[in-house]
């Protein structure tokens, strides 16, 4: 009876690729050929990975005169949240807003929140030269929201005057928000100031 050993690799997109090879020394050349093919597939997948999703935004009002903003970070001890805050600050400045020197001087507040749901794994299989191959792919639902508030017209906590709000939903293999967050923020702020419904976006994932 021949014995076969399974070899498995996980690609950059989160999928497992498995091949089986004969344990005998005479099959080493076959194994190396298959390894070369698998390596090529992994390079192709990692170089062509994209982040996709849908965006909904709503523009409610014009910003106040001489807008001066702060980004509200719900968890100041979180490095991820602080990094996201910096990215949003840059986007606001690119759109003509000035960063306030202090909270008391701000007339605009920018809030954000995000979430990642439980993963769903799909398994598929096939045959290659009589050998069974199995691959699996896990995706996670992801959510990101940015809300811009006019503090000069808001009466917190009873009344909140929203200038603009954007929500993004996506699915993918990345289960750490710090990696896709820059792409989510880019996609959302491309729609800043406008109202869109279920608009599709695609961003190429850089290595």
Phi, psi and omega in degrees: 000132178280144177248139181238140179253138179270138174239132184231143175226147175252126182278171183296339182270000175099002183267150176261134176242127184235142171224155178245144181224154175291136181286351184286149180302329183293344183265005182299320181295320178297316180299317181295322177298316180293322177299320178297319179296314180298319179299319178296321178296317181297318178297317180298314182295316182292329182277345184242015182291141179228154173253127181232164178174193181232146183235138170233130179225159177216129176256120187255325186202164175282149177290162178292165176295140181050061184296131178232121192244161167227149173260122182274121180253116185292329180234088183297342180275351181274121178296321178300313181294321179294320178295319177298320178301320178296318179298318180291322177303316180298319180294320179294319179294324178297336181259021171091005178273146176259137178285128182288145179289334179208167180297325182293334183270352184279138172247004176223136175240139178244122180246149177218154172208159183209167178199153177229126182271182179292143182283153175239126184253130175250135181242134177226158181215168179191190179232149176218115182053041177083359180258144178276132175241145182227138175224150178226153184217123181250130178240151181235132174287136184229147184224139177216134183225140175232131180232128179252124187242138176273105182289333183290337180253353181273147175240080185292142000266002187282325183231127178237119180265106182272131175275312182204148179216138179227139178231139182231138175231138185210159173230141179184179185278345181282120181252011176243116188298337184296333181282310181277346185307315179301325179287323177297315181295317177303311183297318181294315184285346171293340178255011185297137179085356181238171177244122179229155181233119174053042181277131182279143175227153177221130177232134177282129181278114178282153180289000000 
